[in-house]
Short mmCIF file of C-alpha atoms and ligand atoms in Angstrom, two decimals:
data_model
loop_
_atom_site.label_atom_id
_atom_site.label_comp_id
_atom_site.label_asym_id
_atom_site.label_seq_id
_atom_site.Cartn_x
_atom_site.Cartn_y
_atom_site.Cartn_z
CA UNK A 1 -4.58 41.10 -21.14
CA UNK A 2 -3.09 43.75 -18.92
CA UNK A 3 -6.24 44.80 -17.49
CA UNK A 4 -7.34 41.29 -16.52
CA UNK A 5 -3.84 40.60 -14.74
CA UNK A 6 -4.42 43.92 -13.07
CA UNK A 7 -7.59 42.66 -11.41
CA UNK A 8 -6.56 39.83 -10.82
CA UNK A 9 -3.47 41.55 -8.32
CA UNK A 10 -5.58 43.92 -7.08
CA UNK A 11 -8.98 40.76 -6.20
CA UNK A 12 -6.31 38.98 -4.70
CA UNK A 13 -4.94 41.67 -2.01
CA UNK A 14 -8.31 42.84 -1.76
CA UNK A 15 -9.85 39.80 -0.74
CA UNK A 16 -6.26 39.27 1.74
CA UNK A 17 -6.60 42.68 3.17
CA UNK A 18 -9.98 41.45 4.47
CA UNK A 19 -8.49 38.26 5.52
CA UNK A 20 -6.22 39.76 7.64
CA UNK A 21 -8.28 42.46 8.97
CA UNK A 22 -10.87 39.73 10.16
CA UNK A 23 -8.56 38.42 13.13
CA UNK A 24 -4.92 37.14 13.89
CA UNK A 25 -4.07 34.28 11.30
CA UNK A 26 -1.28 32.65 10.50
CA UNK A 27 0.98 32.37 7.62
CA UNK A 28 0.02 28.84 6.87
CA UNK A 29 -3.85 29.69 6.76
CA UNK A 30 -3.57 33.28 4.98
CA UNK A 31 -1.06 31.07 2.36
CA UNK A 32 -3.70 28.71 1.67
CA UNK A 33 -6.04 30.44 0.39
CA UNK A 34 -3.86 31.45 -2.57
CA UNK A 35 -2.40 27.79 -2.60
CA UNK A 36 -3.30 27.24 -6.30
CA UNK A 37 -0.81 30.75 -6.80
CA UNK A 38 2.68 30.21 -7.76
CA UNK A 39 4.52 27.38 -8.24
CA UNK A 40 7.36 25.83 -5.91
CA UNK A 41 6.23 28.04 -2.95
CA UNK A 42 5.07 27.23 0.26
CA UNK A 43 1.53 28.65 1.94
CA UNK A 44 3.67 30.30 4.56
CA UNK A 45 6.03 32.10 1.89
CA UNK A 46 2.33 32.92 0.22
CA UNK A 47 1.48 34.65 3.87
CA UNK A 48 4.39 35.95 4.29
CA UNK A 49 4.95 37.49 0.72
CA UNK A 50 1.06 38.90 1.13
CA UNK A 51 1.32 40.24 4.72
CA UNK A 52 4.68 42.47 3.50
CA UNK A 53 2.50 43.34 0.61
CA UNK A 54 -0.32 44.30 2.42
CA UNK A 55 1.97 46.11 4.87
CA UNK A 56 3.30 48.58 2.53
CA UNK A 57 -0.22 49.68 2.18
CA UNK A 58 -0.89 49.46 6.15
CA UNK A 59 -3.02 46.72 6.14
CA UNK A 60 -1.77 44.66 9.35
CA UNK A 61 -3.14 41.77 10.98
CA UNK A 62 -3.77 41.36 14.41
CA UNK A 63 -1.45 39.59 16.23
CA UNK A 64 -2.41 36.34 18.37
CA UNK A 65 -3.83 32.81 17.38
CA UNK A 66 -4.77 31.68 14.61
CA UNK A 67 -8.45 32.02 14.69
CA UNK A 68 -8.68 29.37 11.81
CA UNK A 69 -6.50 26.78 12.80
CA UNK A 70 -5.79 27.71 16.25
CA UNK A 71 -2.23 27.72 15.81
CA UNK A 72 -2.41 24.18 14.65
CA UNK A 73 0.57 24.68 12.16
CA UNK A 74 2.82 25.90 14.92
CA UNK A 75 2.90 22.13 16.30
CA UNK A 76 4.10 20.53 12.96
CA UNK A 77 7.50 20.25 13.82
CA UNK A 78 7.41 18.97 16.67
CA UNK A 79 4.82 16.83 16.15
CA UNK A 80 6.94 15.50 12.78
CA UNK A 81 9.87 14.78 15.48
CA UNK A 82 7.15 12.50 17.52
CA UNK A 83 6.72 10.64 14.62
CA UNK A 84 10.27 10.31 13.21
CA UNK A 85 11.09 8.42 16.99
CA UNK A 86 8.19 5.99 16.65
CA UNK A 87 9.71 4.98 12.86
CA UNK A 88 12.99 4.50 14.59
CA UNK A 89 14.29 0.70 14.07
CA UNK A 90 11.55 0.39 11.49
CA UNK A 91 12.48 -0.40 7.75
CA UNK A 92 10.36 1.44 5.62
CA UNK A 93 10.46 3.64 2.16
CA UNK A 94 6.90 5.12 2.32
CA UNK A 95 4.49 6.90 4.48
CA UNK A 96 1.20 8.97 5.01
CA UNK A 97 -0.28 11.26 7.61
CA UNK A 98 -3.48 11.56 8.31
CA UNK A 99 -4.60 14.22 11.09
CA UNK A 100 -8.00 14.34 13.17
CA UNK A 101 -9.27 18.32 13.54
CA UNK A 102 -10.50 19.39 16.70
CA UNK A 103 -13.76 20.52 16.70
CA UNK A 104 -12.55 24.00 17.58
CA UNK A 105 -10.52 23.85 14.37
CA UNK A 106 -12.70 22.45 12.47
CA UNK A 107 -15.33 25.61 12.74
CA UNK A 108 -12.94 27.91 12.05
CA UNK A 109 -12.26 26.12 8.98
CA UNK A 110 -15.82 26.16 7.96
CA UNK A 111 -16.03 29.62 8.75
CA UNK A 112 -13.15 31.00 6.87
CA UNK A 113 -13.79 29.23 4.09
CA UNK A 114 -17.75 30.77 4.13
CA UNK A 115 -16.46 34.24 4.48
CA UNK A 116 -13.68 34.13 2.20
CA UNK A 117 -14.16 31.91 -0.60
CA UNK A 118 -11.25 31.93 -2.83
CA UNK A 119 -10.63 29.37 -5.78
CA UNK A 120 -7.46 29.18 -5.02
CA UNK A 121 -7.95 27.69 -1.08
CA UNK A 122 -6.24 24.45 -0.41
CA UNK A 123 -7.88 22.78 2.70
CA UNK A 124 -6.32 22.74 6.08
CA UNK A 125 -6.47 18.73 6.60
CA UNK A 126 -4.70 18.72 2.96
CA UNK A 127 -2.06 21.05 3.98
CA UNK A 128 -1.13 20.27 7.53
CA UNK A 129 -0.42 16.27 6.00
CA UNK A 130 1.65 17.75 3.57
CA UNK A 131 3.59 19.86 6.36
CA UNK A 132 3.82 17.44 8.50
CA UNK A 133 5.23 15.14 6.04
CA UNK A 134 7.85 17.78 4.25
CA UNK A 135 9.07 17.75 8.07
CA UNK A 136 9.10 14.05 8.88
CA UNK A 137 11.51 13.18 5.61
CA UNK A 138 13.61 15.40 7.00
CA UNK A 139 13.73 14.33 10.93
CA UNK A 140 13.45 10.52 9.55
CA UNK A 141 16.07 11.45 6.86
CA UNK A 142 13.93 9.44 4.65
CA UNK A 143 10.31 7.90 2.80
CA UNK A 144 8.16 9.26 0.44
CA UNK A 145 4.48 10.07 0.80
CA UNK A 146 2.47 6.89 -0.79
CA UNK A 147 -0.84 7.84 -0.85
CA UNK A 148 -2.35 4.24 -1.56
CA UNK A 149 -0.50 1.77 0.22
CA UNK A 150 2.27 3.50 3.04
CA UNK A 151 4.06 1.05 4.89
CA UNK A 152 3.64 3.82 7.66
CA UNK A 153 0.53 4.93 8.37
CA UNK A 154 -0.01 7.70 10.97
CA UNK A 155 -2.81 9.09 12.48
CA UNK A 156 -2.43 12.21 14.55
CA UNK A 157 -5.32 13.49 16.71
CA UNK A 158 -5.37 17.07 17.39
CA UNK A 159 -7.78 16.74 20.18
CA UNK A 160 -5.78 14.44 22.36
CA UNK A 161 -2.29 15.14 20.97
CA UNK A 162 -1.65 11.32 20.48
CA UNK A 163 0.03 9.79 17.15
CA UNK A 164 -1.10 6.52 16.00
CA UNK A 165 1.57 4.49 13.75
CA UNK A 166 0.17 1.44 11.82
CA UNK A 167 2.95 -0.29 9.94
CA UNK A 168 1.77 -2.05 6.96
CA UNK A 169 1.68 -5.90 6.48
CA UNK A 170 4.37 -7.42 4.67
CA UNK A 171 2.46 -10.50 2.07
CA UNK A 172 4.15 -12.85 0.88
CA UNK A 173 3.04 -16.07 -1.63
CA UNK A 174 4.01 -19.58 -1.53
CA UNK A 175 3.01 -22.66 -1.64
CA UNK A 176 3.09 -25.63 1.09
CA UNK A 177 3.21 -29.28 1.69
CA UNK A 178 2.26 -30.95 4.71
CA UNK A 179 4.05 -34.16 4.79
CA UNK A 180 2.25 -35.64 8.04
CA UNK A 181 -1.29 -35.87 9.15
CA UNK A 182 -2.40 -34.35 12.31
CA UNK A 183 -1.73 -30.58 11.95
CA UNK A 184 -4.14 -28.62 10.95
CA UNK A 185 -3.46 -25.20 8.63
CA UNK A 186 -4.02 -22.40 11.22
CA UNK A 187 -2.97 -21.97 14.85
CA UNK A 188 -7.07 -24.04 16.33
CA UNK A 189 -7.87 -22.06 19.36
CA UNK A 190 -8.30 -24.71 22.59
CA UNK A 191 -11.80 -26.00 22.47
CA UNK A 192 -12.34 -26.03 26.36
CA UNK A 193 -10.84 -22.20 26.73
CA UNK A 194 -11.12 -20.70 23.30
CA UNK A 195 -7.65 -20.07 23.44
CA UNK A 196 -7.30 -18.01 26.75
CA UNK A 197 -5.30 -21.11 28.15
CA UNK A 198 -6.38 -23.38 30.65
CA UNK A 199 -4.93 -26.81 32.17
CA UNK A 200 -6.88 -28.64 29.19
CA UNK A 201 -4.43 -27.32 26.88
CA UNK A 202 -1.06 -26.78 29.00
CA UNK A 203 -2.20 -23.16 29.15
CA UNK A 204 -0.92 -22.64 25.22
CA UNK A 205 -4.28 -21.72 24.73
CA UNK A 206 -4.63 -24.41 21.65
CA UNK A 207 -5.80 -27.66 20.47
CA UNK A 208 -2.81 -28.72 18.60
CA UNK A 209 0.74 -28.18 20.09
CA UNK A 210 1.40 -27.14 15.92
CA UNK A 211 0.15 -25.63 12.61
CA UNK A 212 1.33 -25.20 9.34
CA UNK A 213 0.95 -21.55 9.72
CA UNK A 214 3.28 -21.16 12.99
CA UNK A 215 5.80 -23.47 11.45
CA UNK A 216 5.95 -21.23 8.64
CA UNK A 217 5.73 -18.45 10.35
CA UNK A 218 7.99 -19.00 12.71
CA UNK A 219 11.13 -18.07 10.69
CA UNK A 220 9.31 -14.99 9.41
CA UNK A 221 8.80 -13.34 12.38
CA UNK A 222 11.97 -13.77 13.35
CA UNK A 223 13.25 -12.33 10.67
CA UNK A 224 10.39 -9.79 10.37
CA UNK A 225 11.10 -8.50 13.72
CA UNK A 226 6.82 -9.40 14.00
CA UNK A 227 5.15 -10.49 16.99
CA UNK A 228 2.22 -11.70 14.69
CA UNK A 229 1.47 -13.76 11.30
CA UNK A 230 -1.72 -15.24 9.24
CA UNK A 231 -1.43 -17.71 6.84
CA UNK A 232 -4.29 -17.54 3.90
CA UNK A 233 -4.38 -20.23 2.53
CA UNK A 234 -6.16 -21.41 -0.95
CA UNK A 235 -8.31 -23.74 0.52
CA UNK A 236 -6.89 -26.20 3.72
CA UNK A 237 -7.17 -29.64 3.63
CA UNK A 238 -8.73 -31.86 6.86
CA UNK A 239 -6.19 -32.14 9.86
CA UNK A 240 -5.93 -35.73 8.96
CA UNK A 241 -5.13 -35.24 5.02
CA UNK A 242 -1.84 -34.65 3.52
CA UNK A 243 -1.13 -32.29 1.39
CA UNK A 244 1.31 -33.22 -1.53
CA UNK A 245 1.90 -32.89 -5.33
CA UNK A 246 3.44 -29.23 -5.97
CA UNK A 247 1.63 -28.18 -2.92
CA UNK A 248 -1.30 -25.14 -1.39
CA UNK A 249 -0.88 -21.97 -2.64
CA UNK A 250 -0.91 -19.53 0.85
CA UNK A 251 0.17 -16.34 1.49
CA UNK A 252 1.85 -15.48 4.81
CA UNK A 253 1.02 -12.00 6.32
CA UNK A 254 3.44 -10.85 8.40
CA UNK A 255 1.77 -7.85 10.82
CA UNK A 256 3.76 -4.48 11.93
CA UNK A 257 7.39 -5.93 10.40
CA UNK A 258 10.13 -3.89 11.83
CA UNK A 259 12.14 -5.36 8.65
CA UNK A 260 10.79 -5.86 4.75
CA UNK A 261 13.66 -6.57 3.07
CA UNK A 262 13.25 -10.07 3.69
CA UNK A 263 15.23 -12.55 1.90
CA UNK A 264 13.14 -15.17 0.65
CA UNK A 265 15.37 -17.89 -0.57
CA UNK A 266 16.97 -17.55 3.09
CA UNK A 267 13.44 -17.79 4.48
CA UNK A 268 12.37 -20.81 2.14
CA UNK A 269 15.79 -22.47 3.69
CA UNK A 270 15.10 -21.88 7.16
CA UNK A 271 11.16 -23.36 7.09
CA UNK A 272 12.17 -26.40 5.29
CA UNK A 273 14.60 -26.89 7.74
CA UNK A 274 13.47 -26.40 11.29
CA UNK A 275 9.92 -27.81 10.06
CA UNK A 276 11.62 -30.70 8.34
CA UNK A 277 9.71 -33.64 7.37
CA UNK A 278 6.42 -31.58 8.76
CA UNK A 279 5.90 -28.52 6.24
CA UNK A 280 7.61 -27.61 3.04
CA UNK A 281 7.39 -24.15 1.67
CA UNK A 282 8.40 -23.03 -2.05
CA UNK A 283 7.59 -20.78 -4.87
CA UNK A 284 7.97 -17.78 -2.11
CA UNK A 285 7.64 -14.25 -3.56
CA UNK A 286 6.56 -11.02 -2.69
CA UNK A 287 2.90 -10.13 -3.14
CA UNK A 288 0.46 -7.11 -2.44
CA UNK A 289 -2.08 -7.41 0.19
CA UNK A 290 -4.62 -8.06 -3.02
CA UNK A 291 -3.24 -11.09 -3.37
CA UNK A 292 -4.92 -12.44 -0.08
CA UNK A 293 -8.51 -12.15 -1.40
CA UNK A 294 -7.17 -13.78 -4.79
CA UNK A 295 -5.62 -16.71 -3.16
CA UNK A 296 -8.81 -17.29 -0.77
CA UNK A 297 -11.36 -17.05 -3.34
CA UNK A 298 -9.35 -19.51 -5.65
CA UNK A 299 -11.83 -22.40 -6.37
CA UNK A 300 -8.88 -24.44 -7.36
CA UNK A 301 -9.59 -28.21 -8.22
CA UNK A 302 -8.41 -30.90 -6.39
CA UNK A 303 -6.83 -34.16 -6.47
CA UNK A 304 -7.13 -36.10 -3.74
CA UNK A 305 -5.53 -40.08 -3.13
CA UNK A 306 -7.91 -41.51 -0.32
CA UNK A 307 -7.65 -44.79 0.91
CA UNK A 308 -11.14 -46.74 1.08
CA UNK A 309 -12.28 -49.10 3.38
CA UNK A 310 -15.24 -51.05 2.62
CA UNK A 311 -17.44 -52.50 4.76
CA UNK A 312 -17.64 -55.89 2.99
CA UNK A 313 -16.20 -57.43 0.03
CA UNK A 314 -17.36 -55.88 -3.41
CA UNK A 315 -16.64 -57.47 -6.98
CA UNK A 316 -14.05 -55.90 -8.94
CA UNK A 317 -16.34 -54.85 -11.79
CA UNK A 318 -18.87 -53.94 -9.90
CA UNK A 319 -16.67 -51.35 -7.93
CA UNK A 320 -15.20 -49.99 -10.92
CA UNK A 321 -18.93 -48.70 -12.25
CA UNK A 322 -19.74 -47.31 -9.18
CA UNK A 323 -16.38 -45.44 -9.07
CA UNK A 324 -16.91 -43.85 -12.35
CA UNK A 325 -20.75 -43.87 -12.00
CA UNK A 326 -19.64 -41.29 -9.24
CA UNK A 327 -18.21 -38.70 -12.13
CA UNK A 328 -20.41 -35.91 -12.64
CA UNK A 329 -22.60 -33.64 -10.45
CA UNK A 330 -22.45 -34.14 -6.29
CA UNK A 331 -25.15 -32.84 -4.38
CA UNK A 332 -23.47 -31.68 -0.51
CA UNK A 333 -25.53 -30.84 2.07
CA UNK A 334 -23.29 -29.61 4.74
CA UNK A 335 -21.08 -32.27 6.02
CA UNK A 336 -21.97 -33.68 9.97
CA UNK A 337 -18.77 -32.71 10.81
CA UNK A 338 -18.52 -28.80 9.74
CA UNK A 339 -22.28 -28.36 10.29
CA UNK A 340 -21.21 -26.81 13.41
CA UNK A 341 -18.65 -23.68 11.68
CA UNK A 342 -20.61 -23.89 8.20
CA UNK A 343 -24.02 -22.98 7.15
CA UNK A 344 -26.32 -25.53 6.72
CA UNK A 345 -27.17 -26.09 2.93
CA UNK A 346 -26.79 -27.91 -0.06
CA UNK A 347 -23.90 -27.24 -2.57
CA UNK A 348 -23.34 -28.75 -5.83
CA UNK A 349 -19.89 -29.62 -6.56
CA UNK A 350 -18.45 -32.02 -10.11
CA UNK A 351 -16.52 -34.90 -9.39
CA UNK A 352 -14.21 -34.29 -12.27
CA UNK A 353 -12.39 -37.72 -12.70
CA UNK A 354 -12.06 -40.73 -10.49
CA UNK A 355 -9.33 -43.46 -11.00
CA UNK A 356 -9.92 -46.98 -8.89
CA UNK A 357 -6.77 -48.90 -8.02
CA UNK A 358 -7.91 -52.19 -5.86
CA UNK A 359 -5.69 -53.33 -3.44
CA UNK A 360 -8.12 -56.31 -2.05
CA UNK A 361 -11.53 -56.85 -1.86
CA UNK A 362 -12.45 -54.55 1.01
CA UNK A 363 -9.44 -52.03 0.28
CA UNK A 364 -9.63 -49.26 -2.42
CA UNK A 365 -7.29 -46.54 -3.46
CA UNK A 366 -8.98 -44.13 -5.53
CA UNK A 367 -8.01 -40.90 -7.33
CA UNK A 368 -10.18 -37.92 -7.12
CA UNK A 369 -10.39 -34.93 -9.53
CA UNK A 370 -12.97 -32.70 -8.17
CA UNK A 371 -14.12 -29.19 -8.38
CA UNK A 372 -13.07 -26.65 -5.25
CA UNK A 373 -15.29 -27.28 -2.27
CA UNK A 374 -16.12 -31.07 -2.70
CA UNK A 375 -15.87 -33.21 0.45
CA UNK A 376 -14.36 -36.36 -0.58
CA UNK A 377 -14.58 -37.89 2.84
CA UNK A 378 -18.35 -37.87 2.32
CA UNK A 379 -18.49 -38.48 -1.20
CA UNK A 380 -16.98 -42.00 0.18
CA UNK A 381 -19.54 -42.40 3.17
CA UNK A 382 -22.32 -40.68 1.70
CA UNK A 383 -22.78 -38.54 5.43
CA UNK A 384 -26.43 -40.32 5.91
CA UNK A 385 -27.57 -39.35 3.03
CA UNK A 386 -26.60 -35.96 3.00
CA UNK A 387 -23.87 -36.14 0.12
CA UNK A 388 -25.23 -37.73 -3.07
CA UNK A 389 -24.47 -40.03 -5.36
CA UNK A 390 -21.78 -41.67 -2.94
CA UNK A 391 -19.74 -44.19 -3.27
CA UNK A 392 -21.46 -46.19 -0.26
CA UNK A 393 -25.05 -45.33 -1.86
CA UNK A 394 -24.68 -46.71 -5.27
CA UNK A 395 -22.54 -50.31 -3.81
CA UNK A 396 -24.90 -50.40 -0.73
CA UNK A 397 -22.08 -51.11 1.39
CA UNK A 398 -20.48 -48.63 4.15
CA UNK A 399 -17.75 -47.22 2.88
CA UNK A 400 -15.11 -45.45 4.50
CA UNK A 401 -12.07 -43.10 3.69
CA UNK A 402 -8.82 -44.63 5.71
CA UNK A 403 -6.50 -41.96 4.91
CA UNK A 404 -6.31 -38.93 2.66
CA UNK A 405 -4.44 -36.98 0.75
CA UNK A 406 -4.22 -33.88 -1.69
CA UNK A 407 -1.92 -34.64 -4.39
CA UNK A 408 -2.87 -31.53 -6.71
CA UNK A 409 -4.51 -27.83 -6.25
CA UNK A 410 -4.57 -26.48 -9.81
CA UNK A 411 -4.18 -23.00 -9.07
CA UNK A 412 -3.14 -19.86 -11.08
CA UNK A 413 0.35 -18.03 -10.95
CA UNK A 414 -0.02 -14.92 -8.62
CA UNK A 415 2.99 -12.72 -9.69
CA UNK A 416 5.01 -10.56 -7.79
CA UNK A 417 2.88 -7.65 -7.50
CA UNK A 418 4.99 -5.43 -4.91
ZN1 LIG B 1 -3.58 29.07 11.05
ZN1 LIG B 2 -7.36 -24.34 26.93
#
């Protein structure tokens, strides 16, 4: 037992004599290479405590750089003060450094590591984040290191002495009605300037003066202190079709927020009021950026109320078979009026459950349960022939949809899952 500890003391200086002897190098890099040695110490105490160790046997470095790092190390505080002034007037509790080598730095990493292999070595990239971060809690007087999702994210490049700060998106869930018809769910670039802004469209550089995502995120960036916000919705209904019942499950993204404490109920208040009678918000919580993808890919079913105009007068009974002749599988070849954004192809979509309620002979109301991804306007109309069975198809008579609406998306909770 004595013997092994023994050689293990005198490997270690051994193998640090050589270090040192090899060219100047700092505390930081000579530290590392014992990093694994000693708890609750720092690589530079490790350098230090081996370089007066090594002196008492007169084994001293050579002065100079760092011929690993190239003094690299020296830089961290001041570089961790950099950063501390770009968090300034930013709410956050978390952060990470990340640091781009120079090439310079990153031989002499390779090298040392070739010509003295310890394994004990922490790497340099490792080490300097770690640094760097010890010194930025204390400049920035707070955060923690958050190694998966940091609401600051910086990137410091060695080569160019820039720092990069990416503050995290703040996500939040809801869900929305949109009591009118005529906005559509995301900010529609102009057609005529694709949103570079042009007479066509009062140089606002879109199609429609509103959307449900700017009146809902309106508030938010206010209060976010954001220049920028997405809505992802679950689904989005046509600009024409209102969307009702308990309303679209969305989440808001709200980019680079100076604030995250947000408070929601505040927030729900606000949108419901200055987009009054336009867009309705509740259910708002707190969600992880996850929670995007899971809200997208939610192939929620649908009920829709659409308003049918027909062409000429059909008999009651016979209108009621075709209605629920129409239950069951819908092939959809890409609707006419998508065919330009969509891919061309047929999908196959269930009409769930369809309710008739006849208001005169040429005037239908009907009550659509379908699958996620069914068009209903062309279920109605039949698109030439490219939806089928359709409503128009199996009475022979063109039929229309007048007005529509989404009165339920059956959608799964989405916990809080900050
Ligand atoms: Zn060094
Ligand atoms: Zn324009």
């Amino acid at each position: 037992m004595h013997g092994e500890m023994l050689e293990s003391i005198s490997s270690t200086l051994a193998t640090a004599a050589k270090i040192v002897r090899a060219g100047p190098i700092c505390d930081e890099c000579l530290g590392r290479a014992y990093a694994k040695l000693g708890h609750g110490l720092a690589n530079a105490e490790r350098g230090r405590a081996l370089r007066t160790l090594l002196s008492m046997h007169n084994v001293r470095g050579k002065s100079g750089v760092c011929w690993v790092c190239g003094g690299a190390f020296e830089h961290v505080v001041e570089l961790a003060k950099r950063a501390s002034t770009m968090s300034e007037g930013i709410e956050f509790d978390t952060y990470l450094f990340g640091v781009r080598l120079t090439p310079r730095i990153m031989q002499g990493e390779k090298l040392y590591v070739e010509r003295f292999p310890t394994d004990t070595y922490e790497p340099l990239k490792h080490a300097f984040n770690r640094e760097i971060g010890k010194a930025f809690e204390t400049f920035a007087g707070r955060g923690t290191v958050d190694f998966e999702r940091p609401h600051l994210s910086y990137v410091i490049d060695l080569s160019s002495d820039r720092i990069d700060l990416k503050v995290s998106s703040l996500y939040a869930y809801g869900r929305y009605r949109k009591l009118v018809r005529g906005i559509p769910q995301t900010r529609w670039p102009c057609r005529v300037c694709k949103g570079k802004g042009c007479a066509v469209c009062n140089y606002t550089g879109k199609q429609y003066p509103e959307s449900v995502e700017e009146l809902i995120a309106a508030p938010f960036l206010e209060a976010a202190g954001s220049e920028k916000a997405y809505l992802h919705g679950a689904g989005r209904e046509d600009i024409d079709a209102r969307m009702l019942g308990s309303g679209r499950p969305f989440v808001i993204e709200v980019v680079s927020p100076r604030v995250r404490s947000l408070d929601l109920a505040a927030l729900r208040e606000r949108v419901n009021k200055t987009a009054a009678g336009k867009v309705e918000v509740s259910d708002l919580h707190f969600v992880s950026h996850d929670t995007v993808a899971l809200v997208k890919e939610t192939h929620a079913e649908k009920t829709y109320r659409a308003r049918v105009s027909l062409a000429a007068p059909v008999e009651r009974e016979k209108l009621l078979v075709a209605v629920s002749s129409l239950i069951g599988q819908i092939d959809q070849r890409t609707p006419h009026r998508v065919a330009h954004r969509r891919a061309d192809l047929v999908r196959v979509r269930r009409l769930i459950d369809a309710q008739t309620k006849i208001a005169s002979p040429q005037e239908v109301e009907l009550t659509l349960r379908g699958e996620g991804g069914l068009y209903i306007k062309e279920l109605v109309s039949g698109d030439k022939g490219r939806t089928t069975p359709s409503l128009s198809g199996i009475l022979g008579v063109p039929a229309l949809v007048t007005e529509l609406d989404v009165i339920d998306v059956s959608a799964p909770a989405f916990p809080d899952t900050v």
